[in-house]
Amino acid sequence: MSNVAVVGTQWGDEGKGKIIDLLTENADIVARYQGGNNAGHTVIINDNEFTLHLIPSGILHKGKKCIIGNGVVINPKALLEEIAELEDKEISVNENNLYISKSAHVTMPYHIVSETLKEERDRGRIGTTLRGIGPTYVDKAARMGIRMCDLIDSDIFRAKLEENLEQINVLFEKIYGVKGFQVSEIFDEYSKYVEKLAPFVSDTVFMLNKAIDKGVSVLFEGAQGALLDVDHGTYPYVTSSNSTSGGICTGLGVGPTKVDSIIGVVKAYTTRVGEGPFPTELKGELGDKLRNAGPIGEYGRSTGRPRRCGWFDGVIAGYSAMLNGLSSLAITRLDILDDLDEINVCVAYEYNDQRLEEFPYRSDILQQCKPIYEKLPGWMESTVDIREYSKLPKNAQKYLNRLSELMNVPIAIVSVGPQRSQTIFVEKNL
Ligand code: IMP
């Protein structure tokens, strides 16, 4: 296998966890490049369900090396809890299978509290996961962030914390009218985490590039989805990192020529969590039906929030294919549509009596866009046991082919259920 990236093409939750898990078989290293514990990747292996937030799902495979890149933001407490949960399920996490970038930024308690206070004050304007992700990236861009290499040096950590709290406590007291934090409180708590995490911290950029030069296969793992990308998504209703494939290079320190192919994971319909425009959203019974169909319902894996559900949106999917430079598609959750007699696919928007085929950059415009639908006949047959594309009902094949045509990207994988076995490989050499 060459170096393959797996990215989300909608608003996240496309089922990347399962696809990454399947492709990990062929990879030696799995490397995550952005986001933090706002993500929740679910992998089901036989009767065991694993939800990973920070650690690449490659950890579930023996002998694979997992990298948490410099572009990821790390909540040390959450990471240690995740390690403990894996160890409880007899998955070993050690210095030979988990490598954390020295330059990854650390989420501090004040990031989480300030985000909560801001969302409360703005009445949940963005609908974030309240994990402190945005404020951690704000400090990174403001050049006042604390990185893993700072955290593991107690003198540097204390000095940076003192400097930051001097500023941040003023913000808490003056803007939100609440008491700030004490240096010793955070220092003592985080020093305990350092003891456990320090052995994992390493120079992942050199490690990864040397491995690639030796011909080792890497799987680049994306979190969230293209429409949540801070530059290209439905701003301001986005996350604070670059979830599109461009983030791989900056978030891991590898050049673009090192990425051989990019697989876009796309759900056979659309979902989103949190606030923001969603032209094909279904608010009534049909939305509830999509949310609750199948063995795993549409509820956020990190926050438990119900996901908003709607028809497949070819405008955003096509835009995402372009942004990511997709080589192929992994279409997931086809089985959820099994008992619908008719399925809508959005092929363009209507805005101000005009037909719009390109993603409008302003969220207020997207909010007013009305989807123009094409109606496709359903297949009214279960697909959960089908393992070959040609054996899928003809209408299911027509539906999938239409999605591929709208995105102008060939299909490599179709997923018809959460189990590893419930997969149709259209392209065998991934
Ligand atoms: P944040 O990433 O917590 O700042 O949240 C910003 C927006 O991204 C909110 O709408 C979240 O619901 C959404 N979001 C963040 N992570 C995920 C994810 O892994 N899946 C789906 N939505 C996400």
Coordinates of C-alpha atoms and ligand atoms in Angstrom, one line a residue:
M1 CA 0.0 0.0 0.0
S2 CA 1.1 3.5 -0.7
N3 CA 0.4 6.5 1.6
V4 CA -3.4 7.0 1.7
A5 CA -5.4 9.7 3.4
V6 CA -9.0 9.2 4.7
V7 CA -11.0 12.4 5.1
G8 CA -14.5 13.4 6.0
T9 CA -16.4 15.0 3.1
Q10 CA -19.5 16.4 4.8
W11 CA -20.0 17.8 8.3
G12 CA -18.2 15.0 10.1
D13 CA -19.6 11.7 11.4
E14 CA -19.4 10.1 8.0
G15 CA -18.1 6.8 9.4
K16 CA -14.4 7.4 9.0
G17 CA -13.6 5.2 12.0
K18 CA -14.7 2.0 10.3
I19 CA -13.0 2.9 7.0
I20 CA -9.7 3.8 8.7
D21 CA -9.9 0.6 10.7
L22 CA -10.3 -1.5 7.5
L23 CA -7.5 0.2 5.7
T24 CA -5.2 0.0 8.7
E25 CA -4.6 -3.7 7.7
N26 CA -2.4 -2.4 4.9
A27 CA -0.6 0.4 6.7
D28 CA 2.4 0.4 9.1
I29 CA 1.7 3.9 10.5
V30 CA -1.6 5.7 11.2
A31 CA -1.2 9.4 11.7
R32 CA -3.8 11.9 12.8
Y33 CA -3.3 15.5 11.7
Q34 CA -5.9 17.8 13.2
G35 CA -8.8 18.3 15.7
G36 CA -8.8 17.1 19.3
N37 CA -11.2 15.2 21.5
N38 CA -14.1 16.8 19.8
A39 CA -13.9 13.9 17.4
G40 CA -15.4 10.5 18.1
H41 CA -14.5 7.6 15.8
T42 CA -16.5 4.4 16.4
V43 CA -15.1 1.1 15.5
I44 CA -17.0 -2.2 16.0
I45 CA -15.0 -5.3 16.1
N46 CA -17.2 -8.4 16.6
D47 CA -19.1 -7.6 19.9
N48 CA -16.7 -4.9 21.0
E49 CA -17.4 -1.2 20.4
F50 CA -14.5 1.2 20.6
T51 CA -14.9 5.0 20.5
L52 CA -11.7 6.9 19.9
H53 CA -11.4 10.6 20.3
L54 CA -7.7 11.4 20.1
I55 CA -5.8 8.2 19.4
P56 CA -5.8 7.0 15.8
S57 CA -7.9 3.8 15.4
G58 CA -4.8 2.0 14.2
I59 CA -4.2 1.4 17.9
L60 CA -6.7 -1.5 17.7
H61 CA -4.4 -3.4 15.4
K62 CA -1.3 -5.1 16.8
G63 CA 2.1 -4.0 15.4
K64 CA 0.9 -0.6 14.0
K65 CA 2.4 2.7 15.0
C66 CA 0.1 5.6 15.7
I67 CA 1.0 9.2 15.6
I68 CA -0.8 12.2 17.1
G69 CA 0.5 15.0 14.9
N70 CA 1.5 18.6 15.7
G71 CA -1.8 19.8 14.2
V72 CA -3.8 18.0 16.8
V73 CA -4.7 19.7 20.1
I74 CA -4.4 17.4 23.2
N75 CA -6.4 17.4 26.4
P76 CA -4.0 15.3 28.5
K77 CA -6.7 14.2 31.0
A78 CA -9.0 13.0 28.1
L79 CA -6.0 11.3 26.4
L80 CA -5.1 9.4 29.6
E81 CA -8.8 8.4 30.1
E82 CA -8.8 7.1 26.5
I83 CA -5.6 5.1 27.1
A84 CA -7.1 3.6 30.3
E85 CA -10.3 2.6 28.5
L86 CA -8.3 0.8 25.8
E87 CA -6.1 -0.9 28.4
D88 CA -9.3 -2.1 30.1
K89 CA -10.4 -3.7 26.9
E90 CA -6.9 -5.3 26.7
I91 CA -5.6 -3.0 23.9
S92 CA -2.0 -2.2 24.9
V93 CA -0.9 1.4 24.5
N94 CA 2.8 1.9 24.9
E95 CA 5.9 3.8 23.7
N96 CA 6.1 1.5 20.8
N97 CA 2.7 2.1 19.3
L98 CA 1.8 5.6 20.3
Y99 CA 3.8 8.7 19.4
I100 CA 2.7 12.2 20.4
S101 CA 4.2 15.2 18.6
K102 CA 6.4 17.5 20.7
S103 CA 4.7 20.5 18.9
A104 CA 1.1 19.5 19.5
H105 CA -0.7 22.2 21.5
V106 CA -2.3 21.3 24.9
T107 CA -5.8 22.1 26.0
M108 CA -5.8 23.7 29.4
P109 CA -8.7 24.0 31.8
Y110 CA -9.1 27.7 31.0
H111 CA -9.8 26.8 27.4
I112 CA -12.7 24.6 28.3
V113 CA -14.2 27.1 30.8
S114 CA -13.8 30.1 28.6
E115 CA -15.5 28.3 25.7
T116 CA -18.4 27.2 28.0
L117 CA -18.8 30.8 29.3
K118 CA -18.7 32.2 25.7
E119 CA -21.3 29.7 24.4
E120 CA -23.5 30.3 27.4
R121 CA -23.3 34.0 26.9
D122 CA -24.0 33.7 23.2
R123 CA -26.8 31.1 23.8
G124 CA -24.9 28.2 22.0
R125 CA -24.2 30.3 18.9
I126 CA -21.9 27.7 17.3
G127 CA -23.0 24.6 19.2
T128 CA -19.5 23.5 19.9
T129 CA -18.6 20.3 21.6
L130 CA -17.4 22.4 24.6
R131 CA -14.1 20.6 24.7
G132 CA -12.0 23.8 24.5
I133 CA -10.8 23.0 21.0
G134 CA -11.4 26.5 19.5
P135 CA -9.7 28.4 22.4
T136 CA -6.7 26.0 22.2
Y137 CA -6.2 26.9 18.5
V138 CA -6.8 30.6 19.3
D139 CA -3.8 30.5 21.7
K140 CA -1.8 28.6 19.2
A141 CA -2.4 31.3 16.6
A142 CA -1.8 34.0 19.2
R143 CA 1.6 32.4 19.9
M144 CA 0.8 31.9 23.6
G145 CA -0.1 28.2 23.4
I146 CA 1.5 25.6 25.6
R147 CA 2.9 22.7 23.5
M148 CA 3.7 19.1 24.6
C149 CA 7.4 20.0 24.6
D150 CA 6.7 22.9 27.0
L151 CA 4.5 20.8 29.2
I152 CA 7.2 18.2 29.8
D153 CA 9.7 20.8 30.9
S154 CA 8.5 21.9 34.3
D155 CA 10.3 25.2 34.3
I156 CA 9.0 26.2 30.9
F157 CA 5.6 25.0 31.7
R158 CA 5.3 27.0 34.9
A159 CA 6.7 30.2 33.3
K160 CA 4.3 30.0 30.3
L161 CA 1.3 29.2 32.6
E162 CA 2.1 32.2 34.8
E163 CA 2.4 34.5 31.8
N164 CA -0.9 33.2 30.3
L165 CA -2.9 33.3 33.5
E166 CA -1.9 36.9 34.1
Q167 CA -3.8 37.7 30.8
I168 CA -6.5 35.1 30.9
N169 CA -7.6 35.8 34.5
V170 CA -8.3 39.4 33.6
L171 CA -10.6 38.1 30.8
F172 CA -12.4 35.9 33.2
E173 CA -12.9 38.5 35.8
K174 CA -13.6 41.5 33.6
I175 CA -15.7 39.9 30.8
Y176 CA -17.4 37.0 32.4
G177 CA -17.3 38.2 36.0
V178 CA -16.0 34.9 37.4
K179 CA -12.8 34.1 39.3
G180 CA -9.8 33.1 37.3
F181 CA -7.4 30.1 37.8
Q182 CA -4.4 29.7 40.1
V183 CA -1.1 28.7 38.6
S184 CA -0.4 26.0 41.3
E185 CA -3.8 24.4 40.8
I186 CA -3.2 23.7 37.1
F187 CA 0.5 23.1 37.5
D188 CA 0.0 20.4 40.0
E189 CA -2.8 18.7 38.1
Y190 CA -1.0 18.8 34.8
S191 CA 2.3 17.6 36.3
K192 CA 0.6 14.4 37.2
Y193 CA -0.5 13.9 33.6
V194 CA 3.1 14.7 32.4
E195 CA 4.5 11.8 34.4
K196 CA 2.3 9.4 32.4
L197 CA 2.4 11.1 29.0
A198 CA 6.1 12.1 28.7
P199 CA 7.3 8.7 27.4
F200 CA 5.0 9.1 24.4
V201 CA 6.2 12.5 23.4
S202 CA 8.6 12.4 20.4
D203 CA 9.8 14.1 17.3
T204 CA 7.1 12.8 15.0
V205 CA 8.0 14.9 12.0
F206 CA 11.4 13.3 11.5
M207 CA 10.1 9.9 12.5
L208 CA 7.3 10.1 9.9
N209 CA 9.4 11.5 7.0
K210 CA 12.2 8.9 7.6
A211 CA 9.7 6.1 7.6
I212 CA 8.1 7.4 4.4
D213 CA 11.5 7.6 2.8
K214 CA 12.1 4.0 3.7
G215 CA 8.9 2.9 1.9
V216 CA 6.8 2.4 5.0
S217 CA 3.0 2.8 4.3
V218 CA 1.2 5.5 6.1
L219 CA -2.5 6.1 6.6
F220 CA -3.4 9.8 7.2
E221 CA -6.4 10.0 9.5
G222 CA -8.7 13.0 9.2
A223 CA -11.2 14.1 11.8
Q224 CA -14.5 16.1 11.4
G225 CA -15.4 16.9 7.7
A226 CA -14.6 19.4 4.9
L227 CA -17.6 21.6 5.7
L228 CA -16.3 22.0 9.2
D229 CA -12.9 23.2 7.9
V230 CA -12.0 26.6 9.4
D231 CA -11.1 28.0 6.0
H232 CA -13.5 26.3 3.6
G233 CA -16.5 25.2 5.7
T234 CA -19.7 26.9 6.7
Y235 CA -17.9 29.6 8.7
P236 CA -18.4 30.5 11.5
Y237 CA -20.2 27.2 12.1
V238 CA -17.0 25.3 11.8
T239 CA -14.3 23.7 14.0
S240 CA -11.0 25.5 14.4
S241 CA -8.7 23.4 12.3
N242 CA -8.1 22.4 8.7
S243 CA -10.0 19.1 8.3
T244 CA -9.6 19.0 4.5
S245 CA -6.6 17.1 3.0
G246 CA -4.5 20.3 3.0
G247 CA -4.3 19.9 6.8
I248 CA -2.2 16.7 6.4
C249 CA 0.9 18.6 5.3
T250 CA 0.9 21.2 8.1
G251 CA -0.6 19.0 10.7
L252 CA 2.1 16.3 10.3
G253 CA 5.0 18.1 8.7
V254 CA 4.9 16.0 5.4
G255 CA 5.1 17.5 1.9
P256 CA 2.1 17.1 -0.4
T257 CA 4.1 14.8 -2.7
K258 CA 4.1 12.2 0.1
V259 CA 0.3 11.7 -0.1
D260 CA -0.4 9.2 -2.8
S261 CA -4.2 9.1 -2.7
I262 CA -7.1 10.6 -0.8
I263 CA -10.3 8.6 0.0
G264 CA -13.3 10.7 0.9
V265 CA -15.7 9.2 3.3
V266 CA -19.3 10.2 2.4
K267 CA -22.5 9.2 4.0
A268 CA -25.3 8.1 1.7
Y269 CA -27.3 11.0 3.1
T270 CA -26.3 14.0 5.2
T271 CA -26.0 14.8 8.9
R272 CA -24.6 17.6 11.0
V273 CA -24.3 18.3 14.8
G274 CA -24.3 21.8 16.2
E275 CA -25.6 25.0 14.7
G276 CA -25.3 26.3 11.1
P277 CA -26.9 26.1 7.7
F278 CA -28.0 22.7 6.4
P279 CA -30.1 23.1 3.2
T280 CA -31.3 19.5 2.9
E281 CA -32.2 19.0 6.6
L282 CA -35.3 17.0 7.2
K283 CA -37.0 18.2 10.3
G284 CA -40.1 15.9 10.6
E285 CA -40.8 12.2 10.8
L286 CA -38.3 11.3 8.0
G287 CA -35.5 13.1 9.8
D288 CA -36.3 11.1 13.0
K289 CA -36.4 7.9 10.9
L290 CA -33.0 8.4 9.5
R291 CA -31.6 9.3 12.9
N292 CA -32.9 6.1 14.5
A293 CA -32.5 3.6 11.7
G294 CA -29.8 0.9 11.8
P295 CA -27.9 -0.6 14.7
I296 CA -26.1 2.7 15.5
G297 CA -28.3 5.8 15.6
E298 CA -27.3 9.3 14.6
Y299 CA -26.2 10.6 18.0
G300 CA -22.8 12.4 18.6
R301 CA -20.1 10.0 19.8
S302 CA -18.5 12.7 21.9
T303 CA -21.4 14.6 23.3
G304 CA -24.4 12.3 22.8
R305 CA -26.3 15.1 20.9
P306 CA -28.8 14.0 18.3
R307 CA -27.5 14.7 14.8
R308 CA -29.6 16.7 12.4
C309 CA -30.4 14.5 9.4
G310 CA -31.2 15.2 5.8
W311 CA -31.0 14.1 2.1
F312 CA -27.7 13.8 0.3
D313 CA -26.4 17.2 -0.8
G314 CA -24.5 17.0 -4.1
V315 CA -23.5 20.7 -3.9
I316 CA -21.6 20.4 -0.7
A317 CA -20.3 16.9 -1.6
G318 CA -19.0 18.1 -5.0
Y319 CA -17.4 21.1 -3.4
S320 CA -15.7 18.8 -0.9
A321 CA -14.4 16.5 -3.6
M322 CA -12.8 19.5 -5.2
L323 CA -11.3 20.9 -2.0
N324 CA -9.9 17.6 -1.0
G325 CA -8.7 16.5 -4.4
L326 CA -10.4 13.1 -3.8
S327 CA -9.1 10.0 -5.6
S328 CA -12.0 7.8 -4.6
L329 CA -15.0 7.5 -2.3
A330 CA -16.1 5.3 0.6
I331 CA -19.9 5.6 0.7
T332 CA -21.2 4.7 4.1
R333 CA -24.6 3.8 5.7
L334 CA -26.2 2.8 2.5
D335 CA -28.3 0.3 4.5
I336 CA -30.1 3.2 6.3
L337 CA -31.9 4.0 3.1
D338 CA -33.0 0.4 2.5
D339 CA -36.7 0.9 3.2
L340 CA -37.4 4.2 1.5
D341 CA -39.5 4.0 -1.6
E342 CA -38.2 7.3 -3.0
I343 CA -34.9 9.1 -2.2
N344 CA -34.1 12.8 -2.9
V345 CA -30.7 14.0 -4.0
C346 CA -29.9 17.7 -4.0
V347 CA -28.3 18.6 -7.3
A348 CA -28.3 22.4 -7.0
Y349 CA -29.8 25.3 -4.8
E350 CA -32.3 27.9 -5.6
Y351 CA -31.3 31.3 -4.2
N352 CA -33.0 34.6 -5.1
D353 CA -34.8 32.9 -8.0
Q354 CA -31.4 31.8 -9.4
R355 CA -30.0 28.3 -9.8
L356 CA -26.8 28.0 -7.7
E357 CA -24.5 25.1 -8.4
E358 CA -21.5 26.2 -6.4
F359 CA -21.1 26.4 -2.6
P360 CA -21.8 30.0 -1.5
Y361 CA -19.1 31.2 1.0
R362 CA -21.5 33.1 3.2
S363 CA -23.5 31.0 5.8
D364 CA -26.4 33.5 5.7
I365 CA -26.8 32.9 2.0
L366 CA -26.5 29.1 2.4
Q367 CA -29.2 29.4 5.1
Q368 CA -31.6 30.8 2.5
C369 CA -30.8 28.3 -0.3
K370 CA -33.6 25.9 -1.2
P371 CA -32.4 22.5 -2.4
I372 CA -33.4 21.5 -5.9
Y373 CA -34.0 17.8 -5.7
E374 CA -33.8 15.0 -8.2
K375 CA -36.0 12.0 -7.1
L376 CA -34.5 8.6 -7.4
P377 CA -36.5 5.3 -6.8
G378 CA -35.6 3.4 -3.6
W379 CA -34.8 -0.3 -3.6
M380 CA -36.9 -1.5 -0.7
E381 CA -34.6 -4.4 0.0
S382 CA -32.0 -5.1 2.7
T383 CA -28.4 -4.6 1.6
V384 CA -26.8 -5.5 5.0
D385 CA -25.7 -9.0 3.8
I386 CA -24.5 -8.0 0.3
R387 CA -20.7 -8.1 -0.3
E388 CA -20.5 -7.4 -4.1
Y389 CA -21.4 -4.3 -5.9
S390 CA -23.1 -6.1 -8.8
K391 CA -25.3 -8.0 -6.3
L392 CA -26.7 -4.7 -4.9
P393 CA -30.3 -4.0 -6.0
K394 CA -30.3 -2.1 -9.4
N395 CA -31.8 1.0 -7.8
A396 CA -29.2 1.0 -5.1
Q397 CA -26.5 0.9 -7.8
K398 CA -28.2 3.7 -9.7
Y399 CA -28.3 5.8 -6.5
L400 CA -24.6 5.2 -5.7
N401 CA -23.6 5.9 -9.3
R402 CA -25.5 9.2 -9.2
L403 CA -23.6 10.2 -6.0
S404 CA -20.3 9.4 -7.6
E405 CA -21.3 11.3 -10.7
L406 CA -22.3 14.4 -8.7
M407 CA -18.9 14.3 -6.9
N408 CA -17.0 13.3 -10.1
V409 CA -15.1 10.7 -8.1
P410 CA -15.1 6.9 -8.5
I411 CA -16.4 4.6 -5.7
A412 CA -13.8 2.4 -3.9
I413 CA -15.8 1.2 -1.0
V414 CA -19.5 0.9 0.0
S415 CA -20.4 0.2 3.6
V416 CA -23.7 -1.5 4.4
G417 CA -23.4 -1.8 8.2
P418 CA -21.1 -1.1 11.1
Q419 CA -19.2 -4.5 11.2
R420 CA -15.9 -4.9 9.4
S421 CA -17.5 -7.6 7.3
Q422 CA -20.3 -5.4 6.1
T423 CA -18.2 -3.9 3.4
I424 CA -18.2 -4.0 -0.4
F425 CA -14.8 -3.4 -1.9
V426 CA -15.3 -2.0 -5.4
E427 CA -11.6 -1.1 -5.7
K428 CA -9.6 -4.1 -4.4
N429 CA -6.1 -2.4 -4.4
L430 CA -6.4 0.3 -1.9
Ligands
IMP1 P1 -15.8 22.4 18.1 O1 -14.9 21.6 17.2 O2 -16.0 21.7 19.5 O3 -15.2 23.8 18.3 O4 -17.2 22.6 17.5 C1 -17.4 23.3 16.3 C2 -18.5 22.7 15.4 O5 -17.9 21.5 14.9 C3 -19.8 22.3 16.1 O6 -20.8 22.4 15.2 C4 -19.5 20.8 16.4 O7 -20.7 20.1 16.6 C5 -18.8 20.4 15.2 N1 -17.9 19.2 15.4 C6 -16.7 19.2 16.0 N2 -16.2 17.9 16.0 C7 -17.1 17.2 15.3 C8 -17.1 15.8 15.0 O8 -16.2 15.0 15.2 N3 -18.2 15.4 14.3 C9 -19.2 16.2 13.9 N4 -19.2 17.5 14.3 C10 -18.2 18.0 15.0

